[in-house]
Backbone as numpy.savetxt, mean C-alpha at the origin, in Angstrom:
# Nx Ny Nz CAx CAy CAz Cx Cy Cz
7.11 -16.05 -1.41 7.63 -15.11 -0.32 6.54 -14.84 0.60
6.37 -15.11 1.87 5.43 -14.24 2.45 5.09 -13.31 2.78
3.99 -12.97 2.84 3.42 -11.29 2.81 3.25 -10.95 4.54
4.05 -10.45 5.06 3.67 -9.80 6.55 4.13 -8.54 7.05
3.91 -7.87 8.04 4.71 -6.72 8.61 3.83 -5.04 7.24
4.79 -4.13 7.63 4.55 -3.33 6.97 5.19 -3.20 5.57
4.47 -3.18 4.21 5.07 -2.89 3.40 4.61 -1.36 2.49
5.81 -0.63 1.94 5.31 0.92 1.99 4.85 0.81 0.25
3.98 1.23 0.08 3.59 1.59 -1.32 3.98 3.15 -1.94
5.32 3.22 -2.44 6.06 4.09 -2.75 5.38 4.71 -3.74
5.86 5.95 -3.25 5.62 7.72 -4.34 6.57 7.54 -5.31
5.94 8.68 -6.51 7.24 8.75 -7.78 7.41 10.05 -7.53
9.01 10.38 -7.12 9.30 11.58 -7.03 9.79 12.17 -8.18
9.77 13.25 -8.22 9.98 13.98 -9.53 11.00 15.42 -9.82
11.88 15.61 -10.08 12.55 16.74 -10.25 12.62 17.94 -10.83
13.22 18.55 -11.23 12.98 20.11 -10.84 12.87 20.52 -12.52
12.79 19.14 -13.36 12.20 19.36 -14.70 10.87 18.46 -15.15
10.46 18.07 -14.14 9.33 17.21 -14.18 9.29 15.71 -14.23
10.95 15.33 -14.44 10.97 13.55 -14.97 10.94 13.14 -13.47
10.81 11.53 -13.53 10.85 10.94 -12.73 11.98 10.55 -12.41
12.49 10.88 -10.75 13.49 11.36 -9.90 14.20 9.97 -9.53
14.55 9.29 -10.90 14.86 7.41 -10.09 15.97 7.38 -8.93
16.80 8.21 -8.56 17.97 8.12 -7.75 16.94 8.32 -6.84
16.28 9.22 -6.40 15.56 9.61 -5.25 14.56 8.56 -4.76
13.92 7.96 -5.82 13.04 6.93 -5.64 14.14 5.61 -4.80
15.01 5.63 -5.41 16.30 3.98 -5.22 16.50 4.58 -3.15
16.62 5.71 -3.09 17.11 6.20 -1.83 15.94 6.01 -0.97
14.33 6.49 -1.42 13.87 6.17 -0.59 13.64 4.84 -0.25
13.56 3.76 -1.29 12.98 2.49 -1.42 14.34 1.50 -0.12
15.43 2.14 -0.43 16.06 2.03 0.51 15.86 2.39 2.11
15.86 3.84 2.25 15.46 4.21 3.40 14.10 3.25 4.54
12.91 2.95 3.59 11.82 2.19 4.52 12.72 0.72 4.64
13.13 0.61 4.11 13.59 -1.30 4.11 14.41 -0.83 5.19
15.93 -0.16 5.14 16.77 -0.28 6.30 15.62 0.17 7.57
14.80 0.98 7.33 13.93 1.38 8.73 12.67 0.00 8.71
13.06 -0.69 8.21 12.26 -2.40 8.64 10.77 -2.89 8.19
10.65 -2.10 7.32 9.89 -2.56 6.36 9.97 -3.49 5.84
9.07 -4.78 5.84 8.92 -6.04 5.44 8.62 -6.10 3.65
8.72 -5.00 3.22 8.41 -4.98 1.54 8.20 -3.61 1.04
8.00 -3.94 -0.60 7.69 -2.25 -1.29 6.41 -2.65 -2.28
5.73 -1.83 -2.40 4.47 -1.82 -3.62 5.04 -0.74 -4.73
5.21 -0.62 -5.85 5.45 0.06 -6.95 4.40 0.52 -7.70
3.75 1.24 -7.80 2.78 1.77 -8.96 1.60 1.62 -8.21
1.68 1.74 -6.89 0.21 1.45 -6.48 -0.11 3.34 -6.66
-1.87 2.94 -5.94 -1.75 4.56 -6.17 -0.85 5.82 -5.82
-0.68 5.39 -4.43 0.51 6.64 -4.02 1.16 7.13 -4.98
1.66 5.76 -6.25 2.87 6.51 -6.88 2.42 7.00 -8.05
1.20 7.31 -8.01 0.55 8.01 -9.30 0.74 7.55 -10.57
0.41 6.15 -10.74 0.68 5.25 -12.28 -0.02 5.97 -13.16
-1.46 6.65 -13.38 -1.48 7.02 -14.51 -1.17 8.40 -15.11
-0.38 8.51 -14.06 0.09 10.13 -14.69 1.54 9.80 -15.48
2.13 8.34 -15.03 3.23 7.97 -15.46 2.88 7.36 -17.28
4.01 7.44 -17.91 3.95 6.70 -19.13 4.47 5.38 -19.05
4.24 4.56 -20.23 4.50 3.30 -19.86 6.26 3.21 -19.65
7.17 3.64 -20.45 8.64 4.03 -19.91 8.55 4.42 -18.95
8.07 5.26 -18.35 8.17 5.58 -17.14 7.86 4.30 -16.06
6.84 3.62 -16.25 6.78 2.79 -15.40 7.95 2.15 -15.24
7.93 1.11 -16.40 9.15 0.63 -16.48 10.16 0.75 -15.68
10.53 2.00 -15.57 11.97 2.17 -14.83 11.59 1.98 -13.36
10.45 3.01 -13.08 9.93 2.68 -11.23 10.43 1.23 -10.96
9.56 0.26 -12.06 9.70 -0.91 -11.24 11.16 -1.46 -11.16
11.75 -1.32 -12.55 13.14 -1.72 -12.23 14.35 -1.26 -11.09
13.66 -0.21 -10.71 14.47 0.30 -9.72 13.97 -0.77 -8.42
12.69 -0.52 -8.18 11.97 -1.25 -7.36 12.72 -2.56 -7.50
12.53 -3.33 -8.17 13.18 -5.02 -8.68 14.54 -4.91 -7.74
15.46 -4.11 -8.69 16.67 -4.17 -8.05 17.05 -3.72 -6.48
16.28 -3.01 -5.85 16.49 -3.13 -4.59 15.69 -4.37 -3.52
14.67 -4.46 -4.02 14.07 -5.29 -3.25 15.00 -6.59 -3.38
15.69 -7.13 -5.24 16.16 -8.09 -4.74 17.60 -7.79 -3.74
18.00 -6.86 -3.98 19.67 -6.60 -2.91 19.03 -6.94 -1.11
17.51 -6.30 -1.13 17.23 -6.84 0.46 16.59 -7.80 0.71
16.24 -9.13 -0.23 15.75 -10.24 0.13 14.35 -9.93 0.35
13.54 -8.79 -0.15 11.67 -8.87 0.43 11.29 -8.48 -0.78
9.79 -8.86 -0.39 9.18 -8.82 -1.51 8.39 -7.30 -2.03
8.37 -7.65 -3.30 7.67 -6.80 -4.24 6.50 -6.61 -4.67
5.06 -5.88 -4.79 3.85 -5.88 -5.25 4.41 -4.79 -6.51
2.85 -5.14 -7.62 3.36 -3.75 -8.61 1.68 -3.89 -8.66
1.78 -2.36 -9.14 0.42 -2.52 -9.13 -0.01 -2.11 -10.56
-1.09 -1.28 -10.96 -1.44 -0.63 -12.63 -1.51 -1.20 -13.70
-0.44 -2.08 -13.67 -0.09 -3.34 -14.67 0.20 -4.48 -14.51
-0.81 -5.47 -14.35 -0.51 -6.80 -14.15 0.63 -7.43 -14.98
1.35 -7.65 -15.96 2.05 -8.14 -17.01 3.52 -7.80 -16.09
3.89 -6.39 -15.51 4.37 -6.70 -14.44 5.08 -7.11 -14.35
3.84 -8.21 -13.54 3.91 -8.93 -12.55 4.89 -10.08 -12.77
4.87 -10.49 -14.01 5.84 -11.37 -14.87 7.22 -11.20 -14.86
7.92 -10.04 -14.37 9.24 -9.79 -14.62 10.09 -10.36 -13.66
11.02 -11.13 -13.33 11.48 -11.52 -12.61 11.87 -10.56 -11.33
11.61 -11.18 -10.34 12.09 -9.98 -9.12 10.47 -9.60 -8.59
9.63 -9.88 -9.00 7.99 -9.01 -8.91 7.81 -10.64 -7.84
6.81 -10.24 -6.67 5.79 -11.16 -5.78 5.12 -11.49 -6.39
4.10 -10.29 -7.03 2.89 -10.51 -7.30 2.31 -9.41 -7.78
1.31 -9.30 -8.34 0.47 -8.14 -8.91 -0.34 -7.57 -7.87
-0.89 -6.16 -7.84 -1.98 -5.65 -7.05 -2.51 -5.18 -7.76
-4.30 -5.40 -7.67 -4.63 -5.54 -8.82 -6.68 -5.35 -7.82
-6.90 -4.07 -8.54 -7.75 -3.67 -8.02 -9.18 -4.51 -9.56
-10.65 -4.58 -8.91 -11.52 -4.38 -9.92 -11.73 -3.63 -11.05
-12.32 -3.74 -12.05 -12.01 -2.22 -12.80 -13.08 -1.28 -12.14
-12.66 -0.11 -11.79 -13.05 1.03 -11.89 -14.83 1.51 -12.38
-15.61 1.78 -11.92 -17.01 2.32 -12.69 -18.03 1.09 -13.00
-17.20 -0.18 -13.40 -17.88 -1.11 -13.92 -18.67 -1.69 -13.31
-18.23 -1.86 -11.37 -19.32 -2.97 -10.96 -19.91 -3.90 -11.55
-19.31 -4.88 -11.68 -19.93 -6.16 -12.26 -20.42 -6.91 -11.37
-20.76 -7.03 -9.83 -21.41 -7.58 -9.11 -20.34 -8.30 -8.49
-21.01 -9.13 -7.97 -20.27 -10.16 -6.62 -19.77 -11.02 -7.84
-20.66 -11.60 -8.93 -20.23 -13.18 -9.38 -18.92 -12.81 -10.60
-19.39 -11.55 -11.13 -18.19 -10.97 -12.17 -16.47 -10.57 -11.85
-16.85 -10.03 -10.27 -15.31 -9.67 -9.80 -14.87 -11.00 -9.58
-15.73 -12.04 -9.02 -15.02 -13.46 -8.74 -14.24 -14.23 -9.95
-15.40 -13.71 -10.97 -14.71 -14.48 -12.40 -13.55 -13.79 -13.09
-13.17 -12.30 -12.70 -12.53 -11.74 -13.01 -10.95 -11.95 -12.14
-10.90 -11.89 -11.37 -9.88 -12.90 -10.42 -9.14 -13.86 -10.71
-10.14 -15.01 -10.93 -10.01 -16.15 -11.49 -9.21 -16.08 -12.36
-10.00 -15.28 -13.79 -8.87 -15.22 -14.71 -7.31 -14.82 -14.62
-7.28 -13.44 -13.68 -6.27 -12.92 -13.30 -5.30 -13.71 -12.57
-5.46 -14.23 -11.69 -4.94 -15.34 -10.52 -4.03 -16.57 -11.45
-4.77 -17.16 -12.84 -4.62 -18.17 -13.35 -3.04 -17.70 -14.14
-2.92 -16.54 -14.48 -1.97 -15.92 -15.09 -0.72 -15.40 -14.16
-0.79 -14.70 -13.41 0.41 -14.30 -12.36 -0.22 -14.37 -10.89
0.87 -14.38 -10.04 0.50 -14.55 -8.04 -0.54 -12.84 -8.48
-1.29 -13.29 -7.05 -2.18 -11.58 -7.10 -2.55 -11.47 -5.77
-2.52 -10.29 -5.44 -2.93 -9.50 -4.12 -3.83 -8.92 -4.73
-5.29 -9.13 -4.08 -6.52 -8.55 -4.29 -6.50 -6.66 -3.73
-6.80 -5.72 -4.32 -6.98 -4.39 -3.61 -8.56 -4.36 -3.78
-8.71 -4.55 -2.47 -10.95 -4.40 -2.53 -10.39 -2.75 -1.46
-10.87 -2.06 -2.69 -11.48 -0.63 -2.34 -12.47 0.05 -2.65
-13.60 -0.22 -2.36 -14.56 0.07 -2.67 -15.27 0.97 -2.83
-14.52 2.19 -2.52 -14.70 4.05 -2.20 -13.99 4.34 -3.73
-13.27 3.33 -4.33 -12.43 3.95 -5.32 -13.52 2.79 -6.60
-13.54 1.88 -6.46 -14.01 0.85 -7.43 -15.63 0.41 -7.56
-16.35 1.03 -6.42 -17.71 1.56 -6.52 -18.20 -0.28 -6.50
-17.58 -1.06 -6.18 -18.06 -2.40 -6.18 -18.27 -3.17 -4.37
-18.82 -3.15 -3.36 -18.60 -3.63 -2.58 -18.64 -4.86 -2.70
-18.46 -5.65 -1.73 -17.67 -7.42 -1.52 -19.01 -7.95 -0.52
-19.67 -9.03 0.08 -20.08 -9.66 0.80 -18.76 -10.28 1.86
-18.83 -11.02 2.75 -17.63 -11.53 3.54 -17.62 -13.16 2.84
-19.04 -13.18 2.18 -18.84 -14.81 1.33 -18.42 -14.36 -0.14
-18.14 -13.31 -0.43 -17.19 -13.24 -1.71 -15.94 -13.08 -1.31
-15.47 -12.04 -0.56 -13.82 -11.86 0.32 -13.34 -13.41 0.35
-14.34 -13.97 1.22 -13.58 -15.83 1.18 -13.33 -16.70 0.17
-14.41 -16.41 -0.76 -14.15 -16.83 -1.84 -12.96 -16.58 -2.91
-12.71 -15.03 -2.92 -11.54 -14.92 -3.26 -10.16 -15.20 -2.38
-10.26 -15.23 -1.28 -9.15 -15.65 -0.55 -8.42 -17.14 -0.98
-9.67 -17.62 -1.47 -9.13 -19.35 -1.90 -9.19 -19.41 -2.89
-9.07 -18.41 -4.07 -8.83 -18.70 -5.41 -7.22 -19.53 -5.52
-6.83 -20.33 -6.10 -5.45 -20.43 -6.70 -4.54 -19.76 -7.27
-3.40 -18.98 -6.54 -2.76 -17.42 -7.04 -2.97 -16.24 -6.57
-4.16 -16.48 -5.51 -4.09 -15.53 -4.87 -3.75 -16.00 -3.63
-2.85 -14.56 -3.39 -1.99 -14.84 -1.89 -2.35 -13.46 -0.70
-3.18 -12.66 -1.44 -3.21 -11.98 -0.47 -3.94 -10.84 -0.56
-4.67 -9.70 0.25 -5.64 -8.92 0.20 -4.97 -7.55 0.41
-5.15 -6.31 0.02 -5.00 -5.12 0.57 -6.38 -5.15 1.08
-6.97 -4.51 2.15 -8.13 -4.61 2.30 -8.25 -2.87 3.06
-9.42 -2.23 2.14 -9.20 -1.00 2.44 -10.79 -0.46 2.30
-11.33 -0.62 3.31 -13.09 -0.22 3.32 -13.60 1.00 3.82
-12.69 1.50 5.13 -12.86 2.69 5.44 -13.53 1.93 6.87
-13.90 1.23 7.13 -15.03 0.66 8.39 -14.02 -0.90 8.70
-14.08 -1.28 10.18 -14.02 -2.41 10.25 -15.60 -3.21 11.23
-16.06 -3.76 10.08 -17.24 -4.44 10.63 -17.74 -5.68 10.42
-18.96 -6.36 10.34 -18.95 -7.74 10.60 -18.60 -8.37 8.91
-18.35 -7.54 8.12 -17.65 -8.52 7.05 -16.58 -8.64 7.52
-16.07 -7.39 7.81 -13.88 -7.58 7.75 -13.87 -8.72 9.18
-14.52 -9.11 10.23 -14.61 -10.06 11.34 -14.59 -11.29 10.65
-15.83 -11.21 10.13 -16.04 -12.48 9.12 -14.92 -12.86 8.25
-14.32 -12.04 7.87 -13.15 -12.30 6.39 -11.87 -13.17 7.33
-11.13 -12.38 8.44 -10.28 -12.25 9.32 -10.43 -13.97 10.00
-11.93 -14.10 10.36 -12.08 -15.43 11.36 -11.96 -17.05 10.09
-12.18 -16.61 8.98 -12.08 -17.72 8.09 -11.03 -17.74 7.18
-9.93 -16.68 6.81 -9.01 -17.06 6.06 -8.07 -18.37 5.51
-8.12 -18.67 4.66 -7.20 -19.82 4.31 -5.92 -19.55 4.66
-5.37 -20.40 4.86 -3.82 -20.85 5.22 -2.97 -20.22 3.85
-1.83 -19.29 3.94 -1.21 -18.99 3.26 -1.87 -17.95 2.50
-3.39 -17.01 2.84 -3.46 -16.20 2.33 -3.13 -14.80 3.30
-2.62 -13.64 3.15 -2.31 -12.30 4.06 -3.20 -11.41 3.55
-3.88 -11.03 4.60 -4.81 -9.95 4.98 -3.83 -8.83 5.36
-3.72 -7.53 4.37 -3.13 -6.43 4.55 -3.97 -5.41 4.32
-3.86 -4.81 5.91 -4.53 -3.13 5.75 -4.45 -2.33 4.92
-5.13 -1.80 4.56 -5.05 -0.62 3.46 -5.21 0.68 3.60
-5.95 1.36 4.99 -6.59 2.08 5.49 -5.68 2.37 6.87
-4.86 3.85 6.62 -3.80 4.13 7.76 -4.20 3.68 9.02
-5.13 5.10 8.78 -5.85 5.43 10.09 -6.36 4.04 11.33
-6.55 2.89 10.55 -7.59 1.99 10.81 -6.15 0.71 10.89
-5.46 0.76 10.67 -4.52 -0.17 10.53 -4.17 -1.14 12.54
-3.95 0.14 13.20 -4.12 -0.60 14.47 -4.98 -1.80 14.85
-6.64 -1.29 15.02 -7.57 -2.16 15.10 -7.66 -3.81 14.14
-7.04 -3.13 13.14 -7.18 -4.29 11.99 -6.29 -5.39 12.31
-4.91 -4.93 12.70 -4.14 -6.22 13.15 -4.31 -6.36 14.53
-5.32 -6.10 15.53 -5.29 -6.60 16.74 -6.78 -7.58 16.10
-7.18 -7.40 15.26 -8.40 -8.94 15.06 -7.56 -10.17 14.27
-6.35 -9.65 13.74 -5.70 -10.76 12.95 -4.71 -10.51 11.75
-4.87 -9.06 10.76 -4.25 -8.95 9.87 -2.93 -9.20 10.03
-2.21 -9.22 8.77 -0.80 -10.37 8.83 0.02 -8.72 8.83
-0.43 -8.12 8.39 0.81 -6.65 8.23 -0.72 -5.46 7.39
0.39 -4.85 6.36 -0.43 -3.31 5.95 0.28 -2.68 5.25
-0.40 -2.15 3.87 0.62 -1.26 3.21 0.07 -0.13 2.96
0.85 0.65 4.06 0.79 2.05 4.52 1.53 3.42 3.77
0.57 4.33 3.06 1.92 5.25 2.57 2.06 6.06 3.46
1.46 6.25 4.65 2.12 6.82 6.11 3.31 6.48 6.52
3.85 5.30 6.23 5.09 4.49 6.71 6.11 4.49 6.13
5.71 6.19 4.87 7.20 6.51 4.06 7.71 7.61 5.21
6.90 8.29 6.53 7.31 9.09 7.04 7.98 8.71 8.43
7.45 7.63 9.03 7.68 7.10 10.52 7.89 5.39 9.93
8.44 4.72 9.49 8.45 3.73 9.12 8.64 3.14 10.43
9.56 3.12 11.14 10.00 2.53 12.24 8.49 2.29 13.49
8.15 3.25 13.35 7.06 3.24 14.58 5.69 2.53 13.75
5.36 2.87 12.42 4.55 0.93 11.95 5.13 -0.01 12.28
6.23 0.01 12.22 6.81 -1.93 11.68 6.50 -1.81 13.42
7.14 -1.18 14.60 6.83 -1.67 15.79 5.41 -2.02 16.29
4.60 -1.12 15.61 3.30 -1.38 15.73 2.92 -2.38 15.50
3.07 -3.16 14.25 3.08 -4.76 13.59 3.32 -5.05 14.54
4.52 -4.68 15.05 5.36 -6.54 15.62 4.91 -6.64 17.35
3.96 -5.13 17.58 3.75 -5.37 18.64 2.12 -6.12 19.06
1.43 -6.00 18.18 0.31 -6.97 18.17 0.74 -8.27 17.67
1.60 -8.75 16.75 1.73 -10.08 16.51 2.33 -10.87 17.77
3.10 -9.92 18.21 4.09 -10.25 19.57 3.42 -10.44 20.91
2.24 -10.03 20.90 0.72 -9.81 21.66 1.61 -9.14 23.11
2.25 -7.92 22.86 2.31 -6.74 23.45 1.45 -5.95 23.41
-0.02 -5.73 24.09 -1.53 -5.29 23.35 -1.15 -3.80 24.32
-0.75 -3.35 25.18 -0.31 -2.12 25.47 0.20 -1.47 25.10
1.57 -1.95 24.57 2.31 -0.81 23.74 1.85 -0.64 22.49
0.78 -1.74 21.73 0.34 -1.83 20.74 -0.49 -0.54 20.43
-1.40 -0.88 21.38 -2.23 0.64 21.82 -1.97 1.85 21.42
-0.51 1.61 22.44 -0.03 3.20 22.76 0.41 3.51 21.35
1.07 2.79 20.62 1.62 3.13 19.13 0.49 3.47 18.17
-0.99 2.91 18.44 -1.11 2.87 17.60 -2.51 4.44 17.53
-2.93 4.52 18.66 -2.98 5.82 19.44 -2.75 6.79 18.61
-1.04 6.87 18.98 -0.07 7.63 18.51 -0.04 7.98 17.09
-0.48 7.06 15.78 0.33 6.92 14.98 -1.23 7.48 14.02
-2.40 7.54 14.77 -3.50 8.52 14.09 -3.45 9.39 13.70
-2.88 10.48 14.23 -3.03 11.63 13.82 -1.97 12.16 12.66
-1.15 11.15 12.81 0.05 11.52 11.56 -0.65 10.88 10.34
-1.13 9.32 10.64 -2.12 9.14 9.12 -3.57 10.11 8.62
-4.13 10.58 9.42 -4.98 11.53 8.79 -4.82 12.80 8.19
-3.27 13.35 9.32 -2.65 14.80 8.00 -2.06 14.23 6.97
-1.73 13.36 6.98 -1.03 12.77 5.51 -2.04 12.61 4.53
-3.17 12.60 4.50 -4.59 12.09 3.55 -5.52 13.30 4.12
-5.08 14.45 4.50 -6.33 15.70 4.63 -6.12 16.06 2.91
-5.42 15.84 2.40 -5.78 15.87 0.94 -5.41 14.82 0.06
-5.82 15.05 -1.38 -5.43 13.63 -2.20 -4.25 13.06 -1.83
-4.16 11.83 -1.57 -2.77 11.39 -1.64 -2.18 10.78 -2.73
-0.86 11.27 -3.09 0.05 12.04 -2.14 0.51 13.14 -2.04
-0.35 14.47 -2.21 0.14 15.35 -1.88 0.75 16.11 -0.79
0.09 15.60 0.65 0.40 16.22 1.63 1.79 15.27 2.12
1.89 13.71 1.58 3.21 13.17 1.81 4.46 13.72 1.18
4.12 14.10 -0.16 5.29 14.40 -0.79 5.90 15.68 -0.41
4.71 16.79 0.26 5.57 18.15 0.64 6.07 17.37 1.74
5.43 16.74 2.93 6.82 16.49 3.97 7.90 15.60 3.22
7.83 14.82 2.77 9.08 14.42 2.44 10.16 15.28 1.75
9.48 16.17 0.39 10.61 17.54 0.32 11.34 18.41 1.66
9.87 18.63 2.28 10.40 19.52 3.23 11.35 18.62 4.47
11.54 17.63 4.45 12.37 16.71 5.13 13.59 16.29 4.58
14.06 16.78 2.84 15.09 16.87 1.57 15.40 15.16 1.64
14.06 14.58 1.71 14.33 13.32 0.83 13.78 12.52 -0.34
13.32 14.03 -1.10 12.80 13.97 -2.46 13.45 15.48 -3.00
13.58 15.83 -3.88 13.81 16.37 -4.69 13.09 18.02 -4.69
11.20 17.26 -4.99 10.60 18.15 -4.73 9.14 17.81 -4.56
8.00 18.33 -4.19 6.94 18.15 -3.63 5.89 17.81 -5.08
6.52 18.23 -6.30 5.48 18.07 -7.33 4.83 16.69 -7.37
3.20 17.00 -8.05 3.03 15.53 -8.13 2.18 16.66 -9.45
1.97 15.57 -10.45 1.24 15.41 -11.60 -0.48 15.57 -11.83
-0.87 16.45 -12.75 -2.20 16.52 -12.87 -2.97 15.06 -12.82
-4.23 14.67 -12.77 -4.70 15.70 -12.20 -4.90 16.17 -10.53
-3.59 15.72 -9.94 -3.30 16.33 -8.56 -2.95 17.49 -8.73
-2.92 18.27 -7.74 -2.23 19.63 -7.16 -1.30 19.64 -5.87
-0.27 20.42 -5.98 0.34 20.43 -4.70 -0.32 20.54 -3.12
-0.14 20.26 -2.03 -1.21 20.10 -1.14 -0.49 21.58 -0.35
-1.41 22.11 0.15 -1.45 23.59 0.63 -0.22 23.38 1.81
0.42 24.49 1.86 1.53 24.41 2.97 1.02 24.23 4.32
-0.34 24.89 4.43 -1.01 24.64 5.92 -0.93 23.01 6.13
-1.22 22.39 4.87 -1.69 21.14 5.34 -0.17 20.05 5.55
0.72 20.62 4.82 2.32 19.75 4.76 2.57 20.14 6.66
2.61 21.62 6.93 2.91 22.12 8.21 2.28 21.15 9.05
1.04 21.14 9.32 0.01 20.20 10.15 0.61 18.80 10.25
0.98 18.11 9.24 1.79 16.82 9.08 2.48 16.92 9.21
3.73 17.89 9.18 4.88 17.73 10.16 4.90 17.52 11.67
3.83 18.60 11.65 3.95 18.79 13.45 3.45 17.09 14.24
2.52 16.50 13.51 2.33 15.21 13.91 3.54 14.58 14.41
4.69 14.19 13.48 5.72 13.52 13.47 6.42 13.57 14.46
6.51 12.16 15.36 7.10 12.42 16.57 9.21 12.42 16.27
């Protein structure tokens, strides 16, 4: 199943008793797909997977599998590569283990072993893992059998990015992971994005991706510029605190609760984010 367009990395909503609100998760998944998202991600960073029990993680994935099957859309699963073996899951979304910093050869060896067991979308996010990679290493990873894509979140678009885009192999999908930089990354050839901000204005992010891919550059630039303030506002505090505050205020999830070590967003941050929604 090809990866392109906008995939939404689902939050994990909690109810007033602190339990996972599976009904709200189901509605949210359907909302973003109805609005044009091309796929879902369960148990990504936005979903607070480290704070969920294994049983809660399984329940979240089951909801996402059910909805994705109904819509015929891809589903990526983070946190636990073993869950990518579940029927209905397209691929695992996986980072190199944080804090280890194994060097480029170690990163390549790690993903070669993992991709031999499950289809894989590599999540390259050096500000979280502490591991930077050269263009040569990224292109090596892109060519590993079983690697179908990469979530690319380096906070910059630089020579390494350009080199990766220029030589991507066929069948490999480059998906932006820095919400505020998604427009320029699409402009130089990314296939889409995995964007937490797309919970809030899914249609606008979908239109942005479509505009770049169809060659409507003037419209794409306009949409991209308009969406940057929203993306920045939603990430003004640790993700997904502000996002959950916005979704709760909009009546889409039962509470704005996050689990420790995260804290709820300040009301001023939520108010500011809401003011950027067109």
